[in-house]
Amino acid sequence: MEVASDLGETSIEAEIARETWITRLGFIFAVWGSMTGLGNVWNWPSKVSLLGGGPFVLIYLIMLALVGIPVVLTEFVLGSTFRRGFPSALKRIHPAGEFLGWFCMANSAVLEAFYVVLIGYAAVYAGFALTGLQLGGPMGAAYFTDQPEFFVNLLMSPLTLVGLIVVWIVVFAIDYFGTKGIERSVMIFFPLLWIIVIGMAIFGLTQPGAAAGINFYLNPQPNQFFETKMWSTAVSLSFFKLSAGMGILTAYASYLPRKGELTNSAVTTSLLDTTFAFTAGLAVFPIAATVGVLGDETVGSVGFAFVAWPGGMTMSGGNLLGFVFFLMIVFLGVTSAVSLLEAVVTAVMDKFGWPRSRTVIVMTIVMFLMGVPFTLWMAAPGAAATDVTWGLYLLDIFDYYVENFGLVLVTLFMMLITGWVWGGAKIIETANEAGDFELPSWYVWVIKVIAPIGIIAAFAFIVLSIFLEGLYLAGTVLDLIAPLVWVVICAGAAIALTMAKGVE
Amino acid sequence: MGLMDIVFGPYERFGERGGIVILVVVAIVGAIIAGGLTVIGVQLLAAVSFVIAFTFTYGVLFLFLYLMWYRRPR
């Protein structure tokens, strides 16, 4: 790609030179690495514990088949067919699709900007857990087990910026080498992460709190089956968790060889993600019960990972356990962050014909600079009690709009464009060309009707919750400015990039 | 694919249905682990819930991984 672009060759020659995954497993591991992120460790398991245990897992898997996997498959087919990033692939279906594609890329860039900040927190925690050093600050000197003092000290120190820089260096170093770099890194991260999570699960199940942890995690709650929240959560999780609406899956599939297998890859990667999250629950809850933080009100949130969990690591060997836990979080985060960067890099390379080296450098700098405001360590006196600093406040508020509106709407419109404008039958036909198994013809209606209805239902519940609970309001003027900034960034970038002259 | 050959090789004799056999094997393994969990104090319903979740995550995953391995280019 790089050579072809530098020489100004035609798109056909550029396509011939397009890099490809070396192995099928490399592609599957990379997609799994993208899907499996920080939420697998505390968010998904906590939803299982709150919404019905094992039977919820079963319902989640049904929703996965009806909503999540059709979305993944559609993105795979888009990338594989057009061998282009998200905006260019959608443009080939309908000219207006390019705007949606670039809106998605801008939304993903904002997501990447604050996501790397969270990974930076985990990296700093891992460092302090390993070294046993104290972090002095407004709350006094504190070890990583002294919570919430340590977390507040971290937020109110430039270390958040240091964490951001460190993680960006790693993400840049992997993505600079393209699919080769990603494939090599996931070949290390994949087995390592499974060893860590299974090891932690075995360790957890041998601890005194194992029974309490498993009872908390998996006890069925039949009353939940009559609650709309359980069903809406199953639907929204089924595509939220699978890197949908970020352009990642399209970008990764665009590097598959011609006639690459798609159907089983979509199913296997989704199941790998779910299985990892299930195992993470077996690891986290027994240990949390053992160290006495299971009933913490923050279970299922970022606060659980950064406050409750390390606060419980005062047991013998707690520092080591804390280090392993945060190392896992860092690895999980890095594989996802690389995929987000790659989605944007692929889109820019395809549009402007830039070489990979230049594109990765430019995009890394842009997204790093976008992330700096999320590390601001100055106190935010007017914000909510949990948003101690301006950085955390901005992170929470942008997270709210990027996830609840950006990802959901992009996924919905992508499904409508591909299913109805391009044709659901083409998706099935392409998937069946080289699939390990054949999708039945009626699956067209799953892609065209059922999956979009599921996404619309998930969005309807988000809107309903706004009416019931209100928007994200912490009490400052930024409550109103932040969503406008988000819309201006995404829509402005989408208009500018759609109108910009590209090489295609 | 060396590890997959070791894991899935014994089920090749069942052809494409090897995945179903693996699913059953995983369910049995899950039931054995769940039995062990009840011994350490896990409630019966939570243990049954564990078998369901274990079978439909690991079992179905291995079913599709087997299919991938079985359909590999030879």
XYZ file of C-alpha atoms in Angstrom:
578
model
C 0.000 0.000 0.000
C 2.769 2.350 1.015
C 4.830 1.778 -2.103
C 1.818 1.981 -4.386
C 0.643 5.245 -2.886
C 4.054 6.835 -2.951
C 4.377 6.155 -6.634
C 0.913 7.520 -7.321
C -0.208 4.256 -8.890
C -3.784 3.403 -9.734
C -6.245 2.071 -7.197
C -6.176 -1.366 -8.889
C -2.437 -1.616 -8.371
C -2.864 -0.266 -4.853
C -5.424 -2.984 -4.193
C -3.035 -5.645 -5.430
C -0.429 -4.277 -3.033
C -2.910 -4.071 -0.113
C -1.507 -5.753 2.960
C -3.316 -8.877 4.198
C -3.474 -10.907 7.383
C -0.865 -13.637 7.359
C -3.092 -16.252 9.007
C -6.812 -16.697 9.633
C -6.144 -17.047 13.344
C -4.306 -13.720 13.262
C -7.447 -12.029 11.910
C -9.699 -13.773 14.448
C -7.416 -12.923 17.383
C -7.158 -9.293 16.215
C -10.947 -8.961 15.998
C -11.307 -10.647 19.389
C -8.713 -8.227 20.794
C -10.777 -5.347 19.473
C -14.076 -6.657 20.889
C -12.650 -7.627 24.251
C -11.956 -4.525 26.259
C -12.118 -3.095 29.749
C -15.874 -3.730 30.076
C -15.366 -7.492 29.773
C -13.763 -7.580 33.181
C -16.326 -5.712 35.261
C -19.298 -4.538 33.205
C -20.526 -7.718 31.479
C -20.075 -10.005 34.525
C -21.890 -7.492 36.736
C -24.806 -7.360 34.283
C -24.978 -11.167 34.452
C -25.043 -11.057 38.250
C -27.747 -8.366 38.351
C -29.939 -9.695 35.569
C -30.318 -13.386 36.141
C -27.070 -15.430 36.091
C -26.778 -18.359 33.650
C -30.242 -17.917 32.060
C -29.268 -14.312 31.230
C -26.189 -15.676 29.445
C -28.508 -17.860 27.358
C -30.760 -14.918 26.469
C -27.693 -12.782 25.714
C -26.466 -15.453 23.271
C -29.853 -15.518 21.500
C -29.676 -11.722 21.141
C -26.105 -12.167 19.913
C -27.381 -14.413 17.105
C -30.241 -12.058 16.214
C -28.587 -8.645 16.591
C -24.852 -8.746 17.386
C -23.608 -11.335 14.888
C -25.626 -9.899 11.931
C -23.987 -6.529 12.617
C -20.502 -8.073 12.794
C -21.145 -10.103 9.650
C -22.396 -7.038 7.778
C -19.248 -5.071 8.645
C -17.073 -8.035 7.667
C -18.837 -8.326 4.301
C -18.497 -4.572 3.721
C -14.747 -4.647 4.326
C -14.133 -7.898 2.531
C -16.162 -6.961 -0.559
C -14.901 -3.428 -1.131
C -11.476 -3.894 0.492
C -11.745 -0.385 1.860
C -12.189 1.298 5.234
C -15.638 2.187 6.562
C -16.290 5.521 4.735
C -15.028 4.364 1.326
C -16.936 1.076 1.583
C -20.211 2.840 2.438
C -19.605 5.391 -0.340
C -19.633 2.573 -2.874
C -23.131 1.629 -1.747
C -24.483 5.185 -1.685
C -22.687 8.564 -1.914
C -24.344 9.684 1.343
C -22.793 6.658 3.026
C -19.419 8.402 3.054
C -20.760 11.080 5.403
C -21.969 8.373 7.794
C -18.587 6.684 7.510
C -16.616 9.814 8.409
C -19.055 10.693 11.200
C -18.314 7.226 12.564
C -14.556 7.774 12.230
C -14.731 11.090 14.109
C -16.849 9.469 16.815
C -14.321 6.619 17.055
C -11.475 9.141 17.295
C -13.158 10.845 20.273
C -13.776 7.427 21.828
C -10.121 6.482 21.294
C -9.001 9.799 22.810
C -10.589 9.128 26.214
C -10.321 5.313 26.091
C -6.528 5.528 26.066
C -6.722 7.777 29.152
C -8.515 4.955 31.013
C -5.846 2.469 29.914
C -3.292 4.984 31.173
C -4.919 4.872 34.641
C -4.550 1.069 34.619
C -0.917 1.337 33.494
C -0.117 3.697 36.388
C -1.905 1.356 38.826
C 0.084 -1.622 37.500
C 3.320 0.310 37.994
C 2.514 1.342 41.580
C 1.231 -2.140 42.447
C 4.445 -3.714 41.203
C 6.851 -1.280 42.799
C 4.888 -0.701 46.015
C 5.656 3.021 45.809
C 3.418 5.672 47.328
C 1.721 8.443 45.388
C 1.617 11.673 47.350
C -1.016 14.252 46.588
C -3.826 16.397 48.019
C -5.075 13.398 50.010
C -1.615 12.655 51.429
C 0.798 9.868 50.589
C -1.089 6.718 49.566
C -0.312 3.199 48.326
C -2.440 1.860 45.493
C -4.440 -0.085 48.087
C -5.313 3.111 50.014
C -8.567 3.970 48.302
C -10.073 6.315 47.285
C -7.062 8.471 48.265
C -4.773 6.902 45.657
C -7.304 7.302 42.840
C -7.940 10.957 43.748
C -4.190 11.608 43.987
C -3.754 10.047 40.567
C -6.550 12.081 39.011
C -5.128 15.264 40.524
C -1.610 14.663 39.266
C 0.087 14.907 35.856
C 0.641 11.138 36.052
C -2.564 10.712 34.061
C -0.799 12.488 31.221
C 2.286 10.281 31.671
C 0.039 7.193 31.497
C -1.546 8.568 28.323
C 1.857 9.093 26.694
C 3.107 5.616 27.647
C 0.033 3.844 26.298
C 0.078 5.892 23.067
C 3.713 4.910 22.473
C 2.753 1.224 22.713
C -0.354 1.648 20.507
C 1.658 3.602 17.923
C 4.479 1.055 17.905
C 2.044 -1.774 17.149
C -0.079 -0.037 14.525
C 2.904 1.495 12.714
C 3.648 -1.954 11.288
C 0.077 -2.479 10.087
C -1.540 -5.895 10.028
C 1.845 -7.523 10.628
C 2.332 -5.530 13.826
C -1.231 -6.149 14.999
C -1.058 -9.853 14.193
C 2.257 -10.318 15.980
C 1.021 -8.455 19.058
C -2.257 -10.395 19.363
C -0.391 -13.681 18.946
C 1.310 -12.709 22.237
C -1.612 -10.944 23.964
C -4.246 -13.613 23.154
C -2.644 -16.570 24.971
C -1.280 -14.309 27.706
C -4.695 -12.824 28.493
C -6.376 -16.232 28.557
C -3.651 -17.589 30.844
C -4.116 -14.600 33.175
C -7.926 -14.782 33.296
C -8.111 -18.569 33.691
C -5.313 -18.438 36.288
C -7.171 -15.756 38.209
C -10.431 -17.762 37.978
C -8.733 -20.874 39.384
C -7.118 -18.755 42.098
C -10.477 -17.127 42.895
C -12.293 -20.452 43.101
C -9.791 -21.689 45.687
C -10.312 -18.671 47.952
C -12.591 -18.555 51.018
C -15.035 -16.223 49.265
C -15.482 -18.472 46.219
C -18.993 -19.699 47.138
C -20.243 -16.203 47.987
C -18.752 -14.846 44.777
C -20.319 -17.513 42.556
C -23.686 -17.224 44.318
C -23.576 -13.459 43.741
C -22.536 -13.913 40.110
C -24.720 -16.746 38.873
C -27.751 -17.176 41.116
C -30.753 -17.079 38.756
C -33.293 -14.364 39.404
C -36.561 -15.407 37.695
C -38.224 -12.077 38.511
C -35.760 -10.378 36.130
C -37.327 -12.154 33.152
C -40.406 -9.970 33.492
C -38.321 -6.777 33.617
C -37.803 -4.798 30.405
C -34.347 -3.776 31.654
C -33.086 -7.350 31.375
C -34.180 -7.659 27.743
C -33.006 -4.183 26.742
C -29.608 -4.807 28.354
C -29.258 -8.143 26.547
C -30.016 -6.453 23.205
C -27.774 -3.429 23.694
C -24.865 -5.448 25.124
C -25.070 -7.858 22.179
C -23.826 -5.210 19.744
C -22.166 -2.679 22.083
C -19.648 -5.307 23.117
C -18.721 -6.342 19.606
C -16.956 -3.188 18.387
C -19.990 -2.378 16.252
C -20.416 1.093 14.787
C -16.725 1.962 15.075
C -15.579 0.958 11.584
C -13.041 -1.433 13.089
C -14.553 -4.645 11.783
C -14.817 -3.220 8.255
C -11.197 -2.053 8.363
C -9.910 -5.397 9.657
C -11.990 -7.384 7.116
C -10.656 -5.184 4.308
C -7.254 -6.790 4.883
C -8.582 -10.323 4.427
C -7.495 -12.170 1.321
C -10.136 -12.481 -1.412
C -12.761 -15.130 -0.539
C -11.712 -15.079 3.101
C -14.049 -16.902 5.485
C -16.490 -14.529 7.202
C -19.460 -16.383 8.719
C -17.690 -18.605 11.202
C -15.208 -15.822 11.928
C -18.107 -13.562 12.991
C -19.543 -16.274 15.235
C -16.224 -17.407 16.702
C -14.961 -13.930 17.563
C -18.290 -13.027 19.226
C -18.226 -16.242 21.249
C -14.576 -15.779 22.221
C -15.506 -12.354 23.564
C -18.479 -13.708 25.547
C -16.513 -16.651 26.924
C -13.703 -14.379 28.071
C -16.193 -12.102 29.849
C -17.846 -15.114 31.531
C -14.444 -16.351 32.731
C -13.528 -12.864 33.953
C -16.632 -12.976 36.162
C -15.432 -16.289 37.617
C -12.134 -14.560 38.409
C -13.387 -11.211 39.710
C -16.366 -12.083 41.932
C -14.815 -14.827 44.121
C -11.746 -12.626 44.719
C -13.952 -9.569 45.366
C -15.959 -11.628 47.886
C -12.750 -12.831 49.539
C -11.345 -9.319 49.986
C -14.717 -7.950 51.101
C -15.607 -5.584 48.252
C -18.350 -7.628 46.596
C -21.224 -5.577 47.962
C -19.573 -2.331 46.914
C -22.035 -0.023 45.231
C -19.589 0.598 42.398
C -19.672 -3.049 41.192
C -19.955 -2.962 37.409
C -18.498 0.508 36.969
C -15.065 1.943 36.312
C -14.975 2.928 40.004
C -15.069 -0.737 40.962
C -11.861 -1.417 39.051
C -10.005 1.681 40.219
C -11.298 2.092 43.768
C -13.062 -0.944 45.256
C -10.867 -3.651 43.729
C -7.433 -2.219 44.587
C -8.807 -1.233 48.001
C -9.290 -4.924 48.679
C -5.764 -5.902 47.667
C -4.432 -5.607 51.213
C -4.243 -9.383 51.529
C -0.932 -11.238 51.393
C 0.345 -11.053 47.800
C -2.242 -8.380 47.051
C 0.260 -6.198 45.221
C 1.102 -9.032 42.844
C -2.567 -9.845 42.286
C -3.277 -6.157 41.726
C -0.403 -5.940 39.255
C -1.644 -8.962 37.286
C -5.197 -7.572 37.250
C -4.144 -4.154 35.964
C -1.716 -5.708 33.498
C -4.689 -7.635 32.094
C -6.678 -4.392 31.869
C -3.786 -2.701 30.043
C -3.382 -5.558 27.537
C -7.141 -5.731 26.929
C -7.261 -1.977 26.439
C -4.235 -1.808 24.154
C -5.626 -4.398 21.700
C -8.875 -2.402 21.495
C -7.084 0.954 21.225
C -4.922 -0.357 18.366
C -8.056 -1.437 16.507
C -9.700 1.984 16.934
C -6.587 3.708 15.613
C -6.399 1.250 12.741
C -10.035 1.918 11.745
C -9.260 5.616 11.316
C -5.846 5.000 9.721
C -7.351 2.633 7.129
C -10.085 5.143 6.273
C -7.568 7.990 5.808
C -5.135 5.858 3.782
C -7.922 4.723 1.467
C -9.300 8.233 0.958
C -6.089 10.191 0.502
C -3.657 7.490 -0.566
C -1.202 8.435 2.168
C 1.448 5.891 3.104
C 0.821 4.014 6.347
C 3.823 5.521 8.132
C 2.634 9.099 7.618
C -1.008 8.244 8.388
C -0.224 6.477 11.647
C 2.057 9.310 12.821
C -0.498 12.035 11.983
C -3.487 10.186 13.441
C -1.588 9.252 16.604
C -0.644 12.893 17.195
C -4.202 14.102 16.484
C -5.840 11.570 18.809
C -3.204 12.030 21.500
C -3.860 15.787 21.504
C -7.610 15.109 21.619
C -6.975 12.950 24.690
C -4.990 15.557 26.635
C -8.105 17.442 27.908
C -9.327 14.162 29.424
C -6.248 14.117 31.655
C -6.699 17.639 33.078
C -5.877 17.238 36.762
C -7.334 20.509 38.031
C -10.276 20.208 40.434
C -13.749 20.607 38.942
C -15.589 22.179 41.837
C -18.996 22.549 40.149
C -19.173 19.012 38.772
C -20.698 15.872 40.287
C -19.083 14.411 43.402
C -17.574 11.499 41.471
C -16.064 13.761 38.814
C -13.152 15.026 40.878
C -11.206 16.700 38.086
C -11.984 18.397 34.803
C -10.394 15.469 32.973
C -12.657 12.847 34.536
C -15.693 15.083 34.128
C -15.025 15.563 30.409
C -14.374 11.845 30.052
C -17.702 10.911 31.634
C -19.732 13.380 29.640
C -18.161 12.550 26.246
C -18.424 8.830 27.002
C -22.158 9.344 27.539
C -22.752 10.890 24.102
C -20.253 8.827 22.118
C -21.654 5.498 23.323
C -25.355 6.206 23.767
C -25.843 8.239 20.609
C -22.837 7.957 18.279
C -22.298 4.213 18.251
C -25.979 3.266 18.276
C -27.029 5.614 15.482
C -24.045 4.787 13.269
C -24.745 1.054 13.664
C -28.438 1.539 12.899
C -27.881 3.581 9.735
C -25.132 1.221 8.566
C -27.539 -1.721 8.879
C -30.262 0.161 7.009
C -27.935 1.244 4.193
C -26.358 -2.165 3.738
C -29.517 -4.193 4.293
C -31.967 -2.119 2.259
C -29.942 -0.012 -0.211
C -27.234 -2.533 -1.044
C -29.308 -5.619 -0.289
C -29.355 -8.158 2.525
C -29.238 -10.958 -0.051
C -25.810 -9.742 -1.207
C -24.520 -9.958 2.356
C -25.717 -13.550 2.711
C -24.433 -14.440 -0.757
C -20.970 -13.016 -0.041
C -20.805 -14.641 3.390
C -21.830 -18.008 1.961
C -19.247 -17.889 -0.829
C -16.467 -19.092 1.421
C -18.217 -19.770 4.720
C -17.459 -22.741 6.939
C -21.226 -23.212 6.981
C -24.073 -21.815 4.925
C -26.452 -19.230 6.280
C -30.111 -20.000 5.466
C -31.902 -17.629 3.091
C -34.267 -16.435 5.853
C -31.255 -14.924 7.649
C -31.662 -12.039 5.165
C -34.621 -10.905 7.277
C -32.554 -11.096 10.427
C -30.098 -8.662 8.816
C -32.739 -6.417 7.212
C -35.410 -6.354 9.897
C -34.684 -8.078 13.211
C -31.209 -6.615 13.851
C -32.295 -3.028 13.061
C -35.388 -3.472 15.244
C -33.113 -4.666 18.071
C -30.902 -1.580 17.652
C -33.940 0.709 17.503
C -35.263 -0.950 20.679
C -31.928 -0.372 22.430
C -31.959 3.273 21.339
C -35.571 3.636 22.471
C -34.566 2.482 25.950
C -31.751 5.047 25.984
C -34.206 7.804 25.044
C -36.689 6.494 27.619
C -34.021 6.596 30.328
C -33.292 10.231 29.379
C -36.968 11.072 29.969
C -36.977 9.178 33.251
C -33.550 10.131 34.606
C -32.557 13.156 32.528
C -29.424 13.743 30.462
C -25.946 13.484 31.914
C -26.016 16.576 34.072
C -23.308 17.233 36.596
C -24.131 20.868 37.220
C -21.767 22.956 35.102
C -22.156 24.893 31.883
C -20.165 22.137 30.141
C -23.239 19.905 30.483
C -24.698 21.903 27.614
C -21.495 22.733 25.753
C -20.009 19.203 25.651
C -22.738 17.598 23.493
C -22.527 20.561 21.104
C -18.747 20.147 20.915
C -19.230 16.442 20.220
C -21.735 17.103 17.417
C -19.557 19.849 15.897
C -16.442 17.622 15.978
C -18.185 14.617 14.412
C -20.451 16.400 11.918
C -17.795 19.026 11.044
C -15.105 16.400 10.432
C -17.584 14.282 8.466
C -18.573 17.168 6.168
C -14.966 18.318 5.656
C -13.639 14.832 4.946
C -16.551 13.879 2.703
C -16.011 17.000 0.595
C -12.225 16.689 0.562
C -10.717 15.489 -2.676
C -9.363 11.984 -2.370
C -7.447 9.662 -4.673
C -10.441 7.483 -5.512
C -2.883 -25.124 14.289
C -0.860 -27.622 16.326
C -2.864 -27.109 19.503
C -6.159 -27.375 17.631
C -5.026 -30.671 16.085
C -4.434 -32.031 19.574
C -7.721 -30.738 20.976
C -10.013 -31.543 18.059
C -8.225 -34.494 16.406
C -9.969 -37.166 18.532
C -13.396 -35.915 17.406
C -12.654 -36.045 13.684
C -14.083 -39.568 13.517
C -17.531 -38.056 14.128
C -17.229 -35.866 11.056
C -19.118 -32.578 11.164
C -21.068 -33.810 14.185
C -17.855 -33.798 16.204
C -18.807 -30.301 17.365
C -22.006 -31.620 18.951
C -20.004 -34.331 20.722
C -17.662 -31.634 22.047
C -20.670 -29.608 23.237
C -21.901 -32.623 25.208
C -18.418 -33.235 26.630
C -18.167 -29.591 27.734
C -21.619 -29.847 29.372
C -20.431 -32.897 31.304
C -17.230 -31.123 32.352
C -19.336 -28.122 33.420
C -21.592 -30.395 35.472
C -18.556 -31.935 37.194
C -17.147 -28.482 38.037
C -20.602 -27.394 39.245
C -20.699 -30.482 41.482
C -17.391 -29.378 42.962
C -18.770 -25.869 43.464
C -21.728 -27.186 45.496
C -19.236 -28.949 47.753
C -17.575 -25.615 48.623
C -20.956 -24.020 49.377
C -22.342 -22.740 46.081
C -26.139 -22.912 46.014
C -27.743 -25.532 43.796
C -29.480 -23.006 41.526
C -26.247 -21.058 41.063
C -24.489 -24.329 40.195
C -27.160 -25.182 37.585
C -26.808 -21.634 36.293
C -23.042 -22.232 36.040
C -23.604 -25.368 33.914
C -25.883 -23.420 31.541
C -23.452 -20.506 31.194
C -20.385 -22.769 30.901
C -22.003 -24.971 28.246
C -23.328 -22.111 26.154
C -20.070 -20.171 26.224
C -17.218 -22.702 26.167
C -19.328 -25.472 24.590
C -20.716 -23.429 21.693
C -17.345 -21.712 21.203
C -15.573 -25.079 20.889
C -18.345 -26.283 18.560
C -17.635 -23.478 16.098
C -13.860 -23.691 16.568
C -14.110 -27.395 15.719
C -16.048 -26.513 12.572
C -13.298 -24.052 11.647
C -10.668 -26.718 12.222
C -12.661 -29.399 10.394
C -13.173 -27.194 7.314
C -9.555 -26.051 7.192
C -7.773 -26.269 3.830
C -5.922 -29.575 3.735
